[in-house]
Amino acid sequence: MQEYGMIIGGRSVAASEHFAVTNPSTGTVVGYAPNASEADLDATVKAAGGAFPAWAATDDAERQAACEAVTAKLADHAEELAQLLTAEQGKPLNGLGSRFEMGGAQAWAGHTAGLSLPVKVLQDNEEGRVELHRKPLGVVGSITPWNWPVMIAIWHIVPALRTGNTVVIKPSPYTPLSTLRAVEVMNEALPAGVLNAVASDDRLANIGAAMAAHPDIRKIVFTGSCATGEKIMASAAATMKRLTLEMGGNDAAIVLPDCDPQAIAEGLFWGAFINNGQTCASMKRLYVHDDIHDAVCEALVEFAKDVPMGDGFDDDAALGPVNNQAQFDKVSRLVADAATRGRVLVGGAPGEGLFYPVTIVADLPADAPLVVEEQFGPALPVLRYSDLNEAIDAANASENGLGGSVWSNDVAKARAVAARMECGSVWINKHGAIQPNAPFGGVKRSGLGVEFGEEGLAEYTDIQTVLS
Ligand code: NAD
């Protein structure tokens, strides 16, 4: 079984320890990831720091071309990386699974390569000239989760490189291999040291925490849980690191009474259950008007019954297993509790191994843990409402504010409801449909800053104003 190396200074470097990465569908070992030590991290940050001055000084058009070449490398290796993703993450190869994720990675890399932040002239008159320049920060530390590991790595890496920073990425211990391999192939198109990767098993040495405190890392871009994001923010204070924190969500969807339940069932289903609900901005609470509540529940259950779940390598599987035991246990706990308080419409009990069937629960009280906590798995609470103001208040009664959606045949009415929702992105008649030109980020405890588009790119720079 293959032992993967760290990628430091443009080459694969063996670690002295490794940890096993297993396939969540079968429990079999996929490969061994390097378990970086703090000394390994120091060496990696040093390599990235050494590469920074030349990369920052590279002509903008040349950096754009390099990011386009990185995109081409991802395309060349898309199938190999999709296979590795399915093996370690569990998601199906087909449908909205690994091949879809690799398509997203290329779309984001390509779009971001084409963005730029030219000098802005703020004033140019007889009193003087004022220019706003965007300067790269230095070494950017990227810390990623296990749900969409390659796509999220690309969200972090490409804007950082495009703006002249160098990168050290540390993927989740559950899904490190696809990121290590992606970084290796991207290195074929980059100068040595510009893009580096380490991995670690958090139970042995928390290299993510060491990155957040590292004096020579200038920024952390983090995607993961609220609890970890808060720790990163605290330890970044001493070195005044720049931060982009994309954290948890508990997205609400509000369905207005004018919807046709049959027509919206498919969109609602995939809005909630894409990647088995293991998606930051998937629908996690569904508020449906009393007039159509039962019909929407029925249509959702009917749709759910036809969605095949299985080993990600099975061509027919549309949903795979939950990625890891801790997440599986969380979903099991939330659903077991929900079953005592509400009405389970489909699913409701764990399956074999890490497979948890699609579960929909109605008639839950507002304070049920399945409503209040982010389940991050294949379990959706459907909540009945009759007063729209109360539904909006309930949707906003969350400490999170990542995404939200409104469903209606009357788009103007839906927009008016959308404007009252406390979240960073709000969709109308769809949910979670992120795109590379639309800035994405959370409000309230869901995070800090945005990714994507020019606004996301700017987060990898400091402003310098030049006044003459
Ligand atoms: P997690 O916070 O457990 O882990 C994320 C990463 O942080 C991993 O690489 C982990 O090794 C690292 N880490 C662990 N402890 C650390 C520490 N003390 N300091 C620094 N890094 C540390 O999250 P997860 O379980 O991998 O991901 C699931 C969560 O991510 C969910 O809450 C989900 O909503 C969120 N998420 C958010 C977005 C978004 O864009 N907002 C996208 C995907 C996932």
PDB file of N, CA and C in Angstrom, residues 6-9 13-15 34-49 139-143 167-171 196-200 205-217 220 241:
ATOM      1  N   MET A   6       5.122  14.198   2.043  1.00  0.00           N
ATOM      2  CA  MET A   6       4.777  15.623   2.125  1.00  0.00           C
ATOM      3  C   MET A   6       5.329  16.269   0.853  1.00  0.00           C
ATOM      4  N   ILE A   7       4.786  17.401   0.467  1.00  0.00           N
ATOM      5  CA  ILE A   7       5.319  18.096  -0.704  1.00  0.00           C
ATOM      6  C   ILE A   7       5.982  19.374  -0.193  1.00  0.00           C
ATOM      7  N   ILE A   8       7.300  19.363  -0.227  1.00  0.00           N
ATOM      8  CA  ILE A   8       8.065  20.480   0.341  1.00  0.00           C
ATOM      9  C   ILE A   8       9.096  20.929  -0.688  1.00  0.00           C
ATOM     10  N   GLY A   9       9.081  22.214  -1.012  1.00  0.00           N
ATOM     11  CA  GLY A   9      10.087  22.750  -1.939  1.00  0.00           C
ATOM     12  C   GLY A   9      10.039  22.074  -3.299  1.00  0.00           C
ATOM     13  N   VAL A  13       8.639  14.516   0.025  1.00  0.00           N
ATOM     14  CA  VAL A  13       9.579  14.263   1.122  1.00  0.00           C
ATOM     15  C   VAL A  13       8.935  13.245   2.076  1.00  0.00           C
ATOM     16  N   ALA A  14       9.682  12.194   2.376  1.00  0.00           N
ATOM     17  CA  ALA A  14       9.125  11.148   3.253  1.00  0.00           C
ATOM     18  C   ALA A  14       9.077  11.649   4.697  1.00  0.00           C
ATOM     19  N   ALA A  15       8.008  11.309   5.394  1.00  0.00           N
ATOM     20  CA  ALA A  15       7.923  11.629   6.828  1.00  0.00           C
ATOM     21  C   ALA A  15       8.452  10.439   7.609  1.00  0.00           C
ATOM     22  N   PRO A  34       1.578  10.961   5.401  1.00  0.00           N
ATOM     23  CA  PRO A  34       2.701  11.372   6.256  1.00  0.00           C
ATOM     24  C   PRO A  34       2.184  12.064   7.509  1.00  0.00           C
ATOM     25  N   ASN A  35       2.752  11.725   8.637  1.00  0.00           N
ATOM     26  CA  ASN A  35       2.364  12.384   9.880  1.00  0.00           C
ATOM     27  C   ASN A  35       3.445  13.406  10.218  1.00  0.00           C
ATOM     28  N   ALA A  36       3.221  14.636   9.756  1.00  0.00           N
ATOM     29  CA  ALA A  36       4.265  15.659   9.877  1.00  0.00           C
ATOM     30  C   ALA A  36       4.519  16.015  11.339  1.00  0.00           C
ATOM     31  N   SER A  37       5.775  16.297  11.649  1.00  0.00           N
ATOM     32  CA  SER A  37       6.143  16.798  12.979  1.00  0.00           C
ATOM     33  C   SER A  37       6.190  18.330  12.904  1.00  0.00           C
ATOM     34  N   GLU A  38       6.349  18.949  14.057  1.00  0.00           N
ATOM     35  CA  GLU A  38       6.475  20.420  14.028  1.00  0.00           C
ATOM     36  C   GLU A  38       7.740  20.831  13.284  1.00  0.00           C
ATOM     37  N   ALA A  39       8.796  19.999  13.358  1.00  0.00           N
ATOM     38  CA  ALA A  39      10.023  20.317  12.608  1.00  0.00           C
ATOM     39  C   ALA A  39       9.743  20.241  11.104  1.00  0.00           C
ATOM     40  N   ASP A  40       8.924  19.262  10.698  1.00  0.00           N
ATOM     41  CA  ASP A  40       8.538  19.181   9.273  1.00  0.00           C
ATOM     42  C   ASP A  40       7.778  20.443   8.864  1.00  0.00           C
ATOM     43  N   LEU A  41       6.887  20.888   9.752  1.00  0.00           N
ATOM     44  CA  LEU A  41       6.128  22.101   9.434  1.00  0.00           C
ATOM     45  C   LEU A  41       7.080  23.285   9.287  1.00  0.00           C
ATOM     46  N   ASP A  42       8.033  23.396  10.193  1.00  0.00           N
ATOM     47  CA  ASP A  42       8.996  24.512  10.105  1.00  0.00           C
ATOM     48  C   ASP A  42       9.737  24.477   8.770  1.00  0.00           C
ATOM     49  N   ALA A  43      10.149  23.275   8.368  1.00  0.00           N
ATOM     50  CA  ALA A  43      10.887  23.151   7.098  1.00  0.00           C
ATOM     51  C   ALA A  43       9.992  23.563   5.931  1.00  0.00           C
ATOM     52  N   THR A  44       8.707  23.222   6.029  1.00  0.00           N
ATOM     53  CA  THR A  44       7.769  23.530   4.943  1.00  0.00           C
ATOM     54  C   THR A  44       7.515  25.029   4.866  1.00  0.00           C
ATOM     55  N   VAL A  45       7.318  25.636   6.035  1.00  0.00           N
ATOM     56  CA  VAL A  45       7.088  27.091   6.056  1.00  0.00           C
ATOM     57  C   VAL A  45       8.338  27.812   5.534  1.00  0.00           C
ATOM     58  N   LYS A  46       9.497  27.263   5.871  1.00  0.00           N
ATOM     59  CA  LYS A  46      10.750  27.861   5.400  1.00  0.00           C
ATOM     60  C   LYS A  46      10.849  27.790   3.869  1.00  0.00           C
ATOM     61  N   ALA A  47      10.454  26.644   3.331  1.00  0.00           N
ATOM     62  CA  ALA A  47      10.485  26.500   1.858  1.00  0.00           C
ATOM     63  C   ALA A  47       9.530  27.496   1.214  1.00  0.00           C
ATOM     64  N   ALA A  48       8.335  27.629   1.795  1.00  0.00           N
ATOM     65  CA  ALA A  48       7.348  28.573   1.240  1.00  0.00           C
ATOM     66  C   ALA A  48       7.843  30.009   1.389  1.00  0.00           C
ATOM     67  N   GLY A  49       8.455  30.308   2.541  1.00  0.00           N
ATOM     68  CA  GLY A  49       8.979  31.659   2.771  1.00  0.00           C
ATOM     69  C   GLY A  49      10.120  31.974   1.807  1.00  0.00           C
ATOM     70  N   VAL A 139       3.541  33.899   3.354  1.00  0.00           N
ATOM     71  CA  VAL A 139       3.144  32.486   3.389  1.00  0.00           C
ATOM     72  C   VAL A 139       1.707  32.390   3.905  1.00  0.00           C
ATOM     73  N   VAL A 140       0.857  31.729   3.117  1.00  0.00           N
ATOM     74  CA  VAL A 140      -0.533  31.494   3.526  1.00  0.00           C
ATOM     75  C   VAL A 140      -0.660  30.043   3.992  1.00  0.00           C
ATOM     76  N   GLY A 141      -1.241  29.855   5.148  1.00  0.00           N
ATOM     77  CA  GLY A 141      -1.509  28.510   5.654  1.00  0.00           C
ATOM     78  C   GLY A 141      -2.966  28.149   5.382  1.00  0.00           C
ATOM     79  N   SER A 142      -3.171  27.038   4.713  1.00  0.00           N
ATOM     80  CA  SER A 142      -4.533  26.598   4.376  1.00  0.00           C
ATOM     81  C   SER A 142      -4.857  25.332   5.164  1.00  0.00           C
ATOM     82  N   ILE A 143      -6.010  25.331   5.817  1.00  0.00           N
ATOM     83  CA  ILE A 143      -6.440  24.175   6.624  1.00  0.00           C
ATOM     84  C   ILE A 143      -7.828  23.775   6.127  1.00  0.00           C
ATOM     85  N   VAL A 167       2.146  29.007  -0.428  1.00  0.00           N
ATOM     86  CA  VAL A 167       1.127  28.277   0.350  1.00  0.00           C
ATOM     87  C   VAL A 167       1.696  27.031   1.034  1.00  0.00           C
ATOM     88  N   VAL A 168       1.221  26.818   2.257  1.00  0.00           N
ATOM     89  CA  VAL A 168       1.385  25.517   2.928  1.00  0.00           C
ATOM     90  C   VAL A 168      -0.033  25.028   3.226  1.00  0.00           C
ATOM     91  N   ILE A 169      -0.411  23.900   2.673  1.00  0.00           N
ATOM     92  CA  ILE A 169      -1.760  23.376   2.939  1.00  0.00           C
ATOM     93  C   ILE A 169      -1.677  22.149   3.835  1.00  0.00           C
ATOM     94  N   LYS A 170      -2.667  22.069   4.748  1.00  0.00           N
ATOM     95  CA  LYS A 170      -2.787  20.878   5.597  1.00  0.00           C
ATOM     96  C   LYS A 170      -4.223  20.360   5.491  1.00  0.00           C
ATOM     97  N   PRO A 171      -4.397  19.229   4.804  1.00  0.00           N
ATOM     98  CA  PRO A 171      -5.747  18.676   4.665  1.00  0.00           C
ATOM     99  C   PRO A 171      -6.206  17.956   5.935  1.00  0.00           C
ATOM    100  N   ASN A 196       3.123  23.974  -1.135  1.00  0.00           N
ATOM    101  CA  ASN A 196       3.639  22.878  -0.301  1.00  0.00           C
ATOM    102  C   ASN A 196       2.486  22.230   0.472  1.00  0.00           C
ATOM    103  N   ALA A 197       2.679  20.986   0.879  1.00  0.00           N
ATOM    104  CA  ALA A 197       1.617  20.312   1.636  1.00  0.00           C
ATOM    105  C   ALA A 197       2.208  19.419   2.721  1.00  0.00           C
ATOM    106  N   VAL A 198       1.559  19.465   3.883  1.00  0.00           N
ATOM    107  CA  VAL A 198       1.883  18.518   4.959  1.00  0.00           C
ATOM    108  C   VAL A 198       0.566  17.864   5.363  1.00  0.00           C
ATOM    109  N   ALA A 199       0.661  16.801   6.133  1.00  0.00           N
ATOM    110  CA  ALA A 199      -0.558  16.199   6.683  1.00  0.00           C
ATOM    111  C   ALA A 199      -0.214  15.753   8.089  1.00  0.00           C
ATOM    112  N   SER A 200      -1.257  15.617   8.912  1.00  0.00           N
ATOM    113  CA  SER A 200      -0.987  15.066  10.244  1.00  0.00           C
ATOM    114  C   SER A 200      -2.260  14.466  10.808  1.00  0.00           C
ATOM    115  N   ALA A 205      -0.313  14.840  16.640  1.00  0.00           N
ATOM    116  CA  ALA A 205       0.268  16.181  16.738  1.00  0.00           C
ATOM    117  C   ALA A 205      -0.640  17.093  15.943  1.00  0.00           C
ATOM    118  N   ASN A 206      -1.099  18.160  16.563  1.00  0.00           N
ATOM    119  CA  ASN A 206      -2.046  19.010  15.849  1.00  0.00           C
ATOM    120  C   ASN A 206      -1.304  20.081  15.060  1.00  0.00           C
ATOM    121  N   ILE A 207      -0.983  19.714  13.825  1.00  0.00           N
ATOM    122  CA  ILE A 207      -0.197  20.613  12.973  1.00  0.00           C
ATOM    123  C   ILE A 207      -1.033  21.830  12.557  1.00  0.00           C
ATOM    124  N   GLY A 208      -2.356  21.653  12.487  1.00  0.00           N
ATOM    125  CA  GLY A 208      -3.220  22.808  12.196  1.00  0.00           C
ATOM    126  C   GLY A 208      -3.058  23.878  13.275  1.00  0.00           C
ATOM    127  N   ALA A 209      -3.069  23.435  14.528  1.00  0.00           N
ATOM    128  CA  ALA A 209      -2.903  24.388  15.633  1.00  0.00           C
ATOM    129  C   ALA A 209      -1.524  25.046  15.565  1.00  0.00           C
ATOM    130  N   ALA A 210      -0.510  24.253  15.202  1.00  0.00           N
ATOM    131  CA  ALA A 210       0.846  24.820  15.088  1.00  0.00           C
ATOM    132  C   ALA A 210       0.903  25.845  13.944  1.00  0.00           C
ATOM    133  N   MET A 211       0.160  25.605  12.877  1.00  0.00           N
ATOM    134  CA  MET A 211       0.128  26.576  11.774  1.00  0.00           C
ATOM    135  C   MET A 211      -0.504  27.887  12.235  1.00  0.00           C
ATOM    136  N   ALA A 212      -1.596  27.766  12.995  1.00  0.00           N
ATOM    137  CA  ALA A 212      -2.308  28.975  13.421  1.00  0.00           C
ATOM    138  C   ALA A 212      -1.427  29.851  14.307  1.00  0.00           C
ATOM    139  N   ALA A 213      -0.484  29.220  15.007  1.00  0.00           N
ATOM    140  CA  ALA A 213       0.390  29.982  15.909  1.00  0.00           C
ATOM    141  C   ALA A 213       1.735  30.324  15.254  1.00  0.00           C
ATOM    142  N   HIS A 214       1.993  29.815  14.056  1.00  0.00           N
ATOM    143  CA  HIS A 214       3.342  29.925  13.477  1.00  0.00           C
ATOM    144  C   HIS A 214       3.714  31.379  13.144  1.00  0.00           C
ATOM    145  N   PRO A 215       4.879  31.830  13.631  1.00  0.00           N
ATOM    146  CA  PRO A 215       5.220  33.242  13.415  1.00  0.00           C
ATOM    147  C   PRO A 215       5.488  33.604  11.954  1.00  0.00           C
ATOM    148  N   ASP A 216       5.832  32.618  11.130  1.00  0.00           N
ATOM    149  CA  ASP A 216       6.177  32.944   9.741  1.00  0.00           C
ATOM    150  C   ASP A 216       5.044  32.682   8.759  1.00  0.00           C
ATOM    151  N   ILE A 217       3.871  32.354   9.265  1.00  0.00           N
ATOM    152  CA  ILE A 217       2.683  32.263   8.402  1.00  0.00           C
ATOM    153  C   ILE A 217       1.905  33.566   8.586  1.00  0.00           C
ATOM    154  N   ILE A 220      -4.082  32.651   7.723  1.00  0.00           N
ATOM    155  CA  ILE A 220      -4.697  31.321   7.708  1.00  0.00           C
ATOM    156  C   ILE A 220      -6.025  31.431   6.968  1.00  0.00           C
ATOM    157  N   LYS A 241      -2.295  37.581  12.367  1.00  0.00           N
ATOM    158  CA  LYS A 241      -2.492  36.930  11.064  1.00  0.00           C
ATOM    159  C   LYS A 241      -3.777  37.412  10.424  1.00  0.00           C
TER     160      LYS A 241
END
